[in-house]
Coordinates of C-alpha atoms in Angstrom, one line a residue:
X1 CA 17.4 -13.7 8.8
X2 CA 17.6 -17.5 8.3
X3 CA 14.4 -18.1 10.2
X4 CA 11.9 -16.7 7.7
X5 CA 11.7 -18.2 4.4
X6 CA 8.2 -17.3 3.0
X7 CA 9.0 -17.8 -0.6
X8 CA 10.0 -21.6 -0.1
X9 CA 7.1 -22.5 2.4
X10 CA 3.5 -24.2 1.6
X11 CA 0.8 -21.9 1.5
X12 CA -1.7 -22.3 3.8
X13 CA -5.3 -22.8 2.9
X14 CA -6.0 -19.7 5.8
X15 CA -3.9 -17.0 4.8
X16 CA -4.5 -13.6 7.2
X17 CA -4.8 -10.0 8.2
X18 CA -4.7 -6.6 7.8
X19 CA -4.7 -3.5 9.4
X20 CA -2.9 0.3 10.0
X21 CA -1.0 2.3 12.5
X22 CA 2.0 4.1 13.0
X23 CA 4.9 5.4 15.1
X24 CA 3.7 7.7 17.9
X25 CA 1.2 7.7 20.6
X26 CA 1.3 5.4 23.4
X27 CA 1.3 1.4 23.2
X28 CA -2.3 0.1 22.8
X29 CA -3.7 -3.1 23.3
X30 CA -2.4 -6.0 25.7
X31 CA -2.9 -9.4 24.9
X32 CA -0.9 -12.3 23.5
X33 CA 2.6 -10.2 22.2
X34 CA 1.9 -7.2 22.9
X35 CA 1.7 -8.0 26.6
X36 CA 5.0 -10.4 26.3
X37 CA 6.6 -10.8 22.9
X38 CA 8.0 -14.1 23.4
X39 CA 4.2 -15.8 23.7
X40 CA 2.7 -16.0 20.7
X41 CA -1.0 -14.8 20.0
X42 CA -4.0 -17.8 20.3
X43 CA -4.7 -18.9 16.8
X44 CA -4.0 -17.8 12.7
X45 CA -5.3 -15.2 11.7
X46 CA -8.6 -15.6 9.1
X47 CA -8.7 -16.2 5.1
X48 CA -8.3 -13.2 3.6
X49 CA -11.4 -10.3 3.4
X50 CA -11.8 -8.6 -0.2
X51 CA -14.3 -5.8 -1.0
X52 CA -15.2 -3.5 -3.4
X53 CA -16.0 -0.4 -2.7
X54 CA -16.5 3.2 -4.7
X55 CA -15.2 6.5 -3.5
X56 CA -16.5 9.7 -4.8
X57 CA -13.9 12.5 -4.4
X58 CA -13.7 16.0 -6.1
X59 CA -13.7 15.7 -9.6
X60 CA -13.3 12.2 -9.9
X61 CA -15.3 8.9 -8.7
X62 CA -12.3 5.4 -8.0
X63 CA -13.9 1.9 -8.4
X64 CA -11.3 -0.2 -5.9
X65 CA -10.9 -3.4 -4.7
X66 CA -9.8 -3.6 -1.3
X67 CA -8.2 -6.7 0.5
X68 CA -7.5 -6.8 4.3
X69 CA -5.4 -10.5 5.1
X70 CA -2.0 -11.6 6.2
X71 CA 1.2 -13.1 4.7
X72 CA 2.6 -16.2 6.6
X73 CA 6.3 -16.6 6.9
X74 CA 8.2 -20.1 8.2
X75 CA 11.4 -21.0 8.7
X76 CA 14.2 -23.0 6.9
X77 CA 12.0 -26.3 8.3
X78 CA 8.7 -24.6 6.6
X79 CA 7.1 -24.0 10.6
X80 CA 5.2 -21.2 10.8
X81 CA 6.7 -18.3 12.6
X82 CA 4.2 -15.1 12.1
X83 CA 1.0 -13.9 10.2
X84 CA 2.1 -10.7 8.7
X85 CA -1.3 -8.2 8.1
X86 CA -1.6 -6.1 5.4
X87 CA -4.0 -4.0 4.0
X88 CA -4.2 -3.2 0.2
X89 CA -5.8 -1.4 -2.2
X90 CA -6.1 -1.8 -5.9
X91 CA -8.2 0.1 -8.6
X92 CA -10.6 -1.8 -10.8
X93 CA -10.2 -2.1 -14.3
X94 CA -6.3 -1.3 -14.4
X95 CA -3.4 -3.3 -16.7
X96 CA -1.7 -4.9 -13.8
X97 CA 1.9 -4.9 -16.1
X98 CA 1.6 -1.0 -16.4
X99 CA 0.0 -0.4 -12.7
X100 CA 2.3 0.8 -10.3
X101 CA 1.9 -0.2 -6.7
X102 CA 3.6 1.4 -3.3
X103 CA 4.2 -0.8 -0.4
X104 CA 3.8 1.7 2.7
X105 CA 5.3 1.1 6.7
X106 CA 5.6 3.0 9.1
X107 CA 8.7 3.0 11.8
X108 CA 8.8 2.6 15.9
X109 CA 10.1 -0.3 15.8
X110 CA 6.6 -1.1 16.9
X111 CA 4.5 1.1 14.7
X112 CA 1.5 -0.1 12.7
X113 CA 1.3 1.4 9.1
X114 CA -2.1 3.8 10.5
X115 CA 0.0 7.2 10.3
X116 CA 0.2 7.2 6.5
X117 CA -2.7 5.3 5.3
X118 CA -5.0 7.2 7.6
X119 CA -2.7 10.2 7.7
X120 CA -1.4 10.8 4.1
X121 CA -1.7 7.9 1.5
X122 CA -5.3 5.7 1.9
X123 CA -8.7 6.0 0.3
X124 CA -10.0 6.8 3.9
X125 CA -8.6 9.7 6.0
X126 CA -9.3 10.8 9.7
X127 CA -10.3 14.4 9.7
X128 CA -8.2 15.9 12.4
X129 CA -5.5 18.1 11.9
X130 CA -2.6 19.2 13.9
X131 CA -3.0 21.6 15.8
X132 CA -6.2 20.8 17.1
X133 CA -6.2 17.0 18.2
X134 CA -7.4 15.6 21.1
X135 CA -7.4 12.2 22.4
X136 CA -11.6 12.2 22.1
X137 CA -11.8 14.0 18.9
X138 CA -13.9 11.7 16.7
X139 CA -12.6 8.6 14.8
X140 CA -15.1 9.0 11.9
X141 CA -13.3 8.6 8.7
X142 CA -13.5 10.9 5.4
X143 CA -13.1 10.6 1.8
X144 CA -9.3 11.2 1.3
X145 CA -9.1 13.8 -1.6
X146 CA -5.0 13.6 -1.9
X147 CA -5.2 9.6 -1.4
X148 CA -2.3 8.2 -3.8
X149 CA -4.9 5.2 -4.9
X150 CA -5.1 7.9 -8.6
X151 CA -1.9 6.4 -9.2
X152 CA -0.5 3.8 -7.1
X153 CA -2.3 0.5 -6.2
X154 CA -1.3 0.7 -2.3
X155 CA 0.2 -1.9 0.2
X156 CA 0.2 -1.1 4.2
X157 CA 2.3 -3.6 5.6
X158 CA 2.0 -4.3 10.0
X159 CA 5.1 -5.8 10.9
X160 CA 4.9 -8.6 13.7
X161 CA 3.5 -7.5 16.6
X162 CA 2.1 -4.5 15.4
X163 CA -1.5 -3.8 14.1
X164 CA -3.2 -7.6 13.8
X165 CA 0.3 -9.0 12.5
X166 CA 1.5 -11.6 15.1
X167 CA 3.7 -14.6 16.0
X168 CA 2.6 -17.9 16.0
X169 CA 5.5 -19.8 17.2
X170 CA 6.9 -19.1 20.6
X171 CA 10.5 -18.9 22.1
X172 CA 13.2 -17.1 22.3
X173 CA 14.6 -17.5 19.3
X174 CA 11.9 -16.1 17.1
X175 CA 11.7 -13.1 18.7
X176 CA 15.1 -12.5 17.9
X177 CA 15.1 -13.2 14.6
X178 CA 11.8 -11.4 13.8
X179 CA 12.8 -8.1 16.3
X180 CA 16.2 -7.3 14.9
X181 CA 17.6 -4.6 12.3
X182 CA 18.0 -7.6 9.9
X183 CA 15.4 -9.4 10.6
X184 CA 12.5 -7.4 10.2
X185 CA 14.1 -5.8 7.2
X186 CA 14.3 -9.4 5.5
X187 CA 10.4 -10.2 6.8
X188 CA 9.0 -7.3 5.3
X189 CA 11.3 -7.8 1.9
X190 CA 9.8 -11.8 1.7
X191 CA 6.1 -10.3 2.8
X192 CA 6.3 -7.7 -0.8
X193 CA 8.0 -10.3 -2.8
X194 CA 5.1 -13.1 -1.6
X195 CA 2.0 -10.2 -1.9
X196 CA 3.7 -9.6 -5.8
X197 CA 3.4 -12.8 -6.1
X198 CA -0.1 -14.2 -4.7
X199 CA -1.3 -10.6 -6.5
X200 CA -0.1 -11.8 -9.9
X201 CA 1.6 -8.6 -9.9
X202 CA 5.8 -9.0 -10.3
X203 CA 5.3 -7.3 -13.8
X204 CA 4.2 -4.0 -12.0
X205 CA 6.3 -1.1 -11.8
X206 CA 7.0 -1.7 -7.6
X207 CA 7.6 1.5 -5.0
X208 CA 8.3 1.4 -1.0
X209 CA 7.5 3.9 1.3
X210 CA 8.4 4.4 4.6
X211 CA 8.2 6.7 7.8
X212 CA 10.8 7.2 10.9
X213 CA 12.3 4.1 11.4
X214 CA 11.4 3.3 7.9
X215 CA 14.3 5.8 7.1
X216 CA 16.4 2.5 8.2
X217 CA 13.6 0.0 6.7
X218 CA 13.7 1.4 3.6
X219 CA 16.8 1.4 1.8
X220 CA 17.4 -1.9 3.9
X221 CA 14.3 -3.2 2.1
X222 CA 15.1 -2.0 -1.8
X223 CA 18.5 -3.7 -1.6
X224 CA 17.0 -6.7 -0.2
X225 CA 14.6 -6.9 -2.8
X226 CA 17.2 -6.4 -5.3
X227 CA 20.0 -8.2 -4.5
X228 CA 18.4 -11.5 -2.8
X229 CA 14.3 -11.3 -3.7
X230 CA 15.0 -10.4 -7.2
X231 CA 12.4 -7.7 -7.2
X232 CA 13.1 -4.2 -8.6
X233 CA 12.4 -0.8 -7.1
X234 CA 11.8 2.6 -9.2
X235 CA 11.5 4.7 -6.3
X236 CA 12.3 5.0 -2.6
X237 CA 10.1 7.5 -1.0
X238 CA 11.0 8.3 3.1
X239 CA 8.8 10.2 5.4
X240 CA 10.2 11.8 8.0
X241 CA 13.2 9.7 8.0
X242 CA 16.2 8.5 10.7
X243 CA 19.0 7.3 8.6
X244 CA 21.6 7.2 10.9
X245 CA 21.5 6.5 15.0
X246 CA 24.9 7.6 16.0
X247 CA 24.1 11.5 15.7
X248 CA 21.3 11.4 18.0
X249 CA 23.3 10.0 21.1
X250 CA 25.8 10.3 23.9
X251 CA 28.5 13.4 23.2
X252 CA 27.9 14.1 19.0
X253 CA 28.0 17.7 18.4
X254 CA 25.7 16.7 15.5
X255 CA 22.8 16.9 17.1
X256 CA 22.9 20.4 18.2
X257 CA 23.4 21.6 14.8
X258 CA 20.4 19.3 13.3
X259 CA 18.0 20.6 15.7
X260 CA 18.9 24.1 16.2
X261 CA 16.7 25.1 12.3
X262 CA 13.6 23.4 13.8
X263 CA 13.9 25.2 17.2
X264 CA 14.1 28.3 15.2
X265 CA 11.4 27.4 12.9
X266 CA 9.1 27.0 16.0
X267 CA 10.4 30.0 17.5
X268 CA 9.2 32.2 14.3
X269 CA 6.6 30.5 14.0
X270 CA 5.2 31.6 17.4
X271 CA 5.8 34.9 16.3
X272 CA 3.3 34.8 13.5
X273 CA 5.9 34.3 10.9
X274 CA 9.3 34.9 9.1
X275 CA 10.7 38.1 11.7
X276 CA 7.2 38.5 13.4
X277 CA 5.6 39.0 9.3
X278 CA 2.7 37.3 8.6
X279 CA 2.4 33.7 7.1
X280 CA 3.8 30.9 8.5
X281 CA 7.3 30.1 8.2
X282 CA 8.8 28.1 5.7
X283 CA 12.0 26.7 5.1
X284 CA 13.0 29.7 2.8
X285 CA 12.6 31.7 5.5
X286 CA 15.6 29.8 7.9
X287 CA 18.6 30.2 5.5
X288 CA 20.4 32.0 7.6
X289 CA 20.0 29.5 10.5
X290 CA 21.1 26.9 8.4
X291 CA 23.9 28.9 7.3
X292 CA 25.0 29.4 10.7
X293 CA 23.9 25.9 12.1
X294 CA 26.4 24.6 9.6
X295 CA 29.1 27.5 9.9
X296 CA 30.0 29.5 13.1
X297 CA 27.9 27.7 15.3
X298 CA 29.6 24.4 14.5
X299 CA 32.4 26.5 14.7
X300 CA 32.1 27.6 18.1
X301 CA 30.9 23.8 19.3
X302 CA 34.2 22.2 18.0
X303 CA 36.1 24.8 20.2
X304 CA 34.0 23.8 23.4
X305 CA 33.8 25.3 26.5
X306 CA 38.1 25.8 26.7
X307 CA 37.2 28.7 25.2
X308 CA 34.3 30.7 27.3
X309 CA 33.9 33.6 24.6
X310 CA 33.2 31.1 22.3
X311 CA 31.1 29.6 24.6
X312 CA 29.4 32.7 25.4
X313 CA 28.8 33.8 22.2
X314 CA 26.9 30.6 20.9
X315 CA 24.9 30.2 23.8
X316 CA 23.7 33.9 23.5
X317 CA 23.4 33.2 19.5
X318 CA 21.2 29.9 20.4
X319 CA 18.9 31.7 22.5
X320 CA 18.1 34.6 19.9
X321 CA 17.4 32.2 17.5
X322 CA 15.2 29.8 19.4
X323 CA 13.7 31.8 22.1
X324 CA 15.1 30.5 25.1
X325 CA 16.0 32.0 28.0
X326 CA 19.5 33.7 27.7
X327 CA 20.5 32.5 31.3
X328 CA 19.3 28.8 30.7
X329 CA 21.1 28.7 27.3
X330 CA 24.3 30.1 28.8
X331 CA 23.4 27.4 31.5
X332 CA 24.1 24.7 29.0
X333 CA 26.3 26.1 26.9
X334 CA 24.0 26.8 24.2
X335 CA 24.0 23.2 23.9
X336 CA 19.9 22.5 23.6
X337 CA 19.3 19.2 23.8
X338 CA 15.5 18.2 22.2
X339 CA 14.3 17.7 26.0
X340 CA 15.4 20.8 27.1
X341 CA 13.9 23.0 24.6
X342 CA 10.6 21.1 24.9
X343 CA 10.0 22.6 28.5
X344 CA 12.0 25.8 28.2
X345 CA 10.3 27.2 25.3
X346 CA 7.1 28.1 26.7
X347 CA 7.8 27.0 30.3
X348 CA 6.5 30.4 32.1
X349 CA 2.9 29.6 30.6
X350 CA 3.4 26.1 32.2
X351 CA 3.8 24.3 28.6
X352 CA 5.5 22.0 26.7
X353 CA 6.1 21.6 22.8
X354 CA 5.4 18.1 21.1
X355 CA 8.6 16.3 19.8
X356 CA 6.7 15.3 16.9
X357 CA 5.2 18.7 16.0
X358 CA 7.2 21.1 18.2
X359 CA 4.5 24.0 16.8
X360 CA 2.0 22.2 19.0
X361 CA 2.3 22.6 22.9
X362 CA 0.0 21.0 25.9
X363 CA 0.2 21.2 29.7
X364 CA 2.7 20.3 31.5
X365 CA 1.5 17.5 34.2
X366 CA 4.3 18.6 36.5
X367 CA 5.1 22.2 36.1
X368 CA 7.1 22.5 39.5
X369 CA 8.7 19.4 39.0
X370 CA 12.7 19.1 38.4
X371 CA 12.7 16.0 36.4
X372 CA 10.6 15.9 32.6
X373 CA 7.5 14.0 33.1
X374 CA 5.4 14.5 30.4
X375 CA 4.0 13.3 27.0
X376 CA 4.0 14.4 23.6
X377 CA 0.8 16.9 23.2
X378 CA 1.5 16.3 19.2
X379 CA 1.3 12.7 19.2
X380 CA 0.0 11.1 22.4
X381 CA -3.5 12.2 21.7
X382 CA -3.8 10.4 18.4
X383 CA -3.9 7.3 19.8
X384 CA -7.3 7.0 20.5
X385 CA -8.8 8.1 17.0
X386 CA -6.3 6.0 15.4
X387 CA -6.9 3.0 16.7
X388 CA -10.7 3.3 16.9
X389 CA -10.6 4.4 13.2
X390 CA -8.0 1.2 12.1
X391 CA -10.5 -1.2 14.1
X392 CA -13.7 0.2 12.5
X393 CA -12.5 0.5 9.0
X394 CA -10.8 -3.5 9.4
X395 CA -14.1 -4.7 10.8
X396 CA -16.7 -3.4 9.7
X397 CA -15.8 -1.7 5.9
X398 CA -13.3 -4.1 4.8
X399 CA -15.0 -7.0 6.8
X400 CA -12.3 -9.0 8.3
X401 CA -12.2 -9.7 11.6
X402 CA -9.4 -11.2 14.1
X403 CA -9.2 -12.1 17.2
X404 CA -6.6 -10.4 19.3
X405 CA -6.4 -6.6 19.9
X406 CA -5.1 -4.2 17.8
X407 CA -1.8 -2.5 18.2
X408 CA -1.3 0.7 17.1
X409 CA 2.5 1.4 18.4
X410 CA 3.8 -1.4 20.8
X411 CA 5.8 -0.5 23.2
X412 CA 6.6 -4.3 23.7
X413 CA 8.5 -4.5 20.6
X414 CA 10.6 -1.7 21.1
X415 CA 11.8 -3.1 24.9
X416 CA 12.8 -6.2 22.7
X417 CA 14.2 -4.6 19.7
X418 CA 18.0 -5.8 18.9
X419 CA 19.8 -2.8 17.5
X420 CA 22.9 -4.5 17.2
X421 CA 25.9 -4.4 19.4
X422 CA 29.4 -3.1 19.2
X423 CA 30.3 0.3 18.6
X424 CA 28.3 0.3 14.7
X425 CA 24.9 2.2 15.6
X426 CA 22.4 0.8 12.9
X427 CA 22.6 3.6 9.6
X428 CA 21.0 3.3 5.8
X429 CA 23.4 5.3 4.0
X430 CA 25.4 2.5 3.4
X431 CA 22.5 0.6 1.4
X432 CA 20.9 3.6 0.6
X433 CA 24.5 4.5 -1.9
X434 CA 24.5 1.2 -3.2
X435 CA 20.9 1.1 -4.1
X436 CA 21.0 4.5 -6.3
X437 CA 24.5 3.1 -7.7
X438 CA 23.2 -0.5 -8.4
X439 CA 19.8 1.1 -10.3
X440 CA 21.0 4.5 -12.0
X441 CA 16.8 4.4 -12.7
X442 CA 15.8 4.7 -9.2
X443 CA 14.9 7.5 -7.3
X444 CA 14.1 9.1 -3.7
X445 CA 12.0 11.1 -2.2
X446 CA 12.7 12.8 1.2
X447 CA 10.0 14.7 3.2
X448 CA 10.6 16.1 6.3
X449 CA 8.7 18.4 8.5
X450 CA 10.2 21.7 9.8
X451 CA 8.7 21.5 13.4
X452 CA 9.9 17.6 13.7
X453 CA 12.2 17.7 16.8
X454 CA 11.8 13.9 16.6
X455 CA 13.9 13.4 13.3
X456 CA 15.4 17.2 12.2
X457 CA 14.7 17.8 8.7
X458 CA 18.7 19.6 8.3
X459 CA 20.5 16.5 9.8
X460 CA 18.6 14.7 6.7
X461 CA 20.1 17.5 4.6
X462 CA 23.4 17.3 5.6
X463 CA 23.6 13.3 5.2
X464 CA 22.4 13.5 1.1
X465 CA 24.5 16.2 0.6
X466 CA 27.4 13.5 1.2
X467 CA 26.1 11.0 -1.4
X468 CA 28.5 10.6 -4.5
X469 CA 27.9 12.6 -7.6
X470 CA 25.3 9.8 -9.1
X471 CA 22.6 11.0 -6.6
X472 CA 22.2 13.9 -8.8
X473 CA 19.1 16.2 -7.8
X474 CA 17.3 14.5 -10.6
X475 CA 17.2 11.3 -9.0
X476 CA 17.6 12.7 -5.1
X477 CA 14.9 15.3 -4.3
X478 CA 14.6 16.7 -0.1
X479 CA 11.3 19.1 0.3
X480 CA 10.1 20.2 3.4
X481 CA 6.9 21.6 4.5
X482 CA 5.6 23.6 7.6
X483 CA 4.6 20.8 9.6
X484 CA 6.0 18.2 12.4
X485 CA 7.0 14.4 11.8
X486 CA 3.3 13.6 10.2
X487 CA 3.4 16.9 8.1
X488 CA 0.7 15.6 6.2
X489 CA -2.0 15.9 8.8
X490 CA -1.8 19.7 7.9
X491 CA -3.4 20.5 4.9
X492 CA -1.1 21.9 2.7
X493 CA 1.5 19.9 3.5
X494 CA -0.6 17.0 2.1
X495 CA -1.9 18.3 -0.6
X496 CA 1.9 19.9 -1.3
X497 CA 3.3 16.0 -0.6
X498 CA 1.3 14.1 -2.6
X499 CA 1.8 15.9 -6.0
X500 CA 5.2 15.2 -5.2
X501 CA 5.0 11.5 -5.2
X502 CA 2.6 11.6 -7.9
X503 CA 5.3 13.2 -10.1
X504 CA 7.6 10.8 -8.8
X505 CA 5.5 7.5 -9.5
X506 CA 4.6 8.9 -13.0

């Protein structure tokens, strides 16, 4: 992206926002860009807001400072182009060479960072798990016991047009710039680089983590730092993440044998546990359907429908596994596509499963209808408490206030999203194996959940199990929890997660 250059521009005497959200629920919010992408919001966003602020958690008290503002980026003729928010937090009285600090996104493209600092990684956390959320379940924030802030100073970045971030040039051509693969990879890269260095903190020992889409960001993002910011990254940790588009379309057999774990994984679940047992399942407890996922079943898919016994026998196979009705299975060939299994599973109760959390089901709105019309009972109803909980905490803790609404996941910014074109699906795996060879110090993190229909924790298997011999399990680590895509709102999960990245920060 030639368009913005923030390391070469003036700095503004009013820098800007801050603010979190994520990749799920419905769009939110419809003014300025949000409403139309190409018109940019009315006015820059405010100076900067920084607190300090004391949280007492069990069995230890953190003195923070916490800044809600923006980063400005311009282009090659030093115009503004877009107010990027952030939120950060730091911890007082810390030696800013030997203090590590995480710069968090989340995905969409159109999420807000509000998943994982509410969700997983900030001081603050919304108390609602699950299994149990509702769209008016309260937006009260809590004291987050498993926040990261122990040992990471922490970074939420917004990208444009999501949370307060925003443009502030119109046209066509910033939009496309901004709202591209590369684009908004090279934004967010100038946004850490120009926070390090307003921060005074280049000397730190720098992390990025991302969710979803940041499974593209994020490896993206490292080698742009490395290769053309000249920052360094010790470790790449991914939530959730989509590394590679072309599996999840059109006619790839692929995406049968990604999914067909998590379908099981809900199915024994439902049952109370590994074979009906009690306990919830885990992934110890689906070797054998990865074993067959990645054995006879692909077996059996490769040979197609030419050959009916084969046919036959995976279909019946699928719907043991998953639960499914054996004559819809044989229906489609034991071929169940993520929308399909949705509705089937519990269909004759009138149901649906989430995509995000497949564990979790809802009503569906049209039970006697022939074509899928409904939500996602594991995501859609966060929405709500989310973005109440991001405006509150912006406004009225962290005391900065812009104009504008807040936008939790724009769907505005998807609709405009350039993928690329040509017959090259966007994938990280390519950046991802030259950042781990470039930096034989760096390391990743992978955590999936195993109810996530939305991004299958086995087809993430199955893509670092083809990295070279130099992404040794040292250096590459994949754990998985009982959980959906935000696997952190449960618990366990969380508490499971964040020793993880503790370990991997220290």
């Amino acid at each position: 992206m030639t368009g913005a250059r923030a390391q070469d521009a003036p700095q503004p005497q009013q820098p800007a926002a801050a603010t979190p959200s994520e990749q799920k629920a419905g769009a939110t919010g419809t003014r300025g860009s949000a409403s139309n992408p190409l018109v940019p919001e009315q006015g820059r966003l405010p100076p900067d807001s920084t607190t300090r602020h004391t949280l007492a958690l069990p069995g230890r008290t953190l003195d923070f400072t916490a800044t809600a503002g923006s980063i400005p980026l311009f282009n090659d003729k030093r115009e503004p182009q877009a107010d990027i928010a952030f939120t950060a937090y730091q911890l007082n009285g810390a030696d800013a060479r030997t203090r590590p600090v995480t710069f968090l996104f989340n995905g969409g493209p159109g999420a807000s960072s509000a998943w994982l600092q509410f969700g997983a990684a900030g001081p603050w956390r919304l108390a609602i798990n699950a299994d149990a959320v509702t769209s008016s379940a309260s937006p009260d924030l809590m004291p987050n016991a498993e926040t990261w802030l122990d040992f990471t100073d922490l970074v939420f970045i917004d990208p444009v047009g999501t949370g307060y971030s925003r443009f502030v040039a119109g046209g066509e051509e910033v939009r496309k710039r901004f709202y591209s693969v590369d684009g908004d990879v090279n934004a967010i890269a100038l946004v850490i680089r120009r926070w390090l260095e307003k921060s005074d903190r280049l000397l730190s020992p720098k992390f990025v983590a991302g969710e979803s889409y940041g499974g593209i960001r994020g490896p993206k993002i490292v080698r742009n730092l490395q290769v053309d910011q000249g920052v360094g990254v010790k470790g790449l940790i991914l939530v959730s993440p989509l590394f590679d588009y072309r599996e999840f379309t059109g006619s790839s057999l692929l995406q049968y044998v990604w999914s067909l774990p998590s379908m099981a994984a809900v199915a024994r679940e439902a049952k109370g546990g590994k074979e009906g047992g009690e306990g919830g399942v885990t992934r110890a407890d689906l070797a054998d359907v990865e074993r067959y996922a990645a054995g006879e079943f692909l077996g059996d898919l490769i040979k197609g429908s030419a050959d009916a016994e084969a046919t036959t026998r995976l279909a019946d196979r699928v719907a043991a596994l998953t639960g499914i009705d054996q004559a819809v299975s044989r229906r489609l060939a034991g071929r169940l596509g993520v929308g399909e299994f949705r509705r089937e599973f519990d269909r004759r109760n009138g149901k649906v499963t989430g995509r995000y959390d497949a564990s979790v089901s809802g009503f569906d709105p049209y039970p006697d209808s022939s074509f899928h019309r409904f939500g996602d009972p594991s995501g859609d109803a966060l929405a709500a408490p989310l973005t109440s909980a991001a405006v509150d905490l912006t406004r009225r803790t962290l005391n900065w206030r812009p104009d504008g609404s807040y936008q939790l996941l724009n769907g505005a910014v998807q609709g405009a999203w350039d993928f690329g074109r040509g017959i090259n699906p966007p994938e990280s795996l390519s950046q991802l194996r030259q950042i781990l060879a470039l930096d034989p110090k760096l390391k990743l993190l992978v955590a999936h959940g195993l109810f996530d229909l939305a991004t299958p924790y086995f087809g993430s298997k199955i893509l670092l199990d083809q990295l070279p011999a130099y992404a040794s399990p040292e250096r590459v680590k994949l754990t998985v929890y009982p959980g959906g895509h935000m696997f952190y709102s449960r618990d366990g999960a969380r508490q499971a997660f964040r020793s993880e990245v503790e370990a991997l920060v220290k």
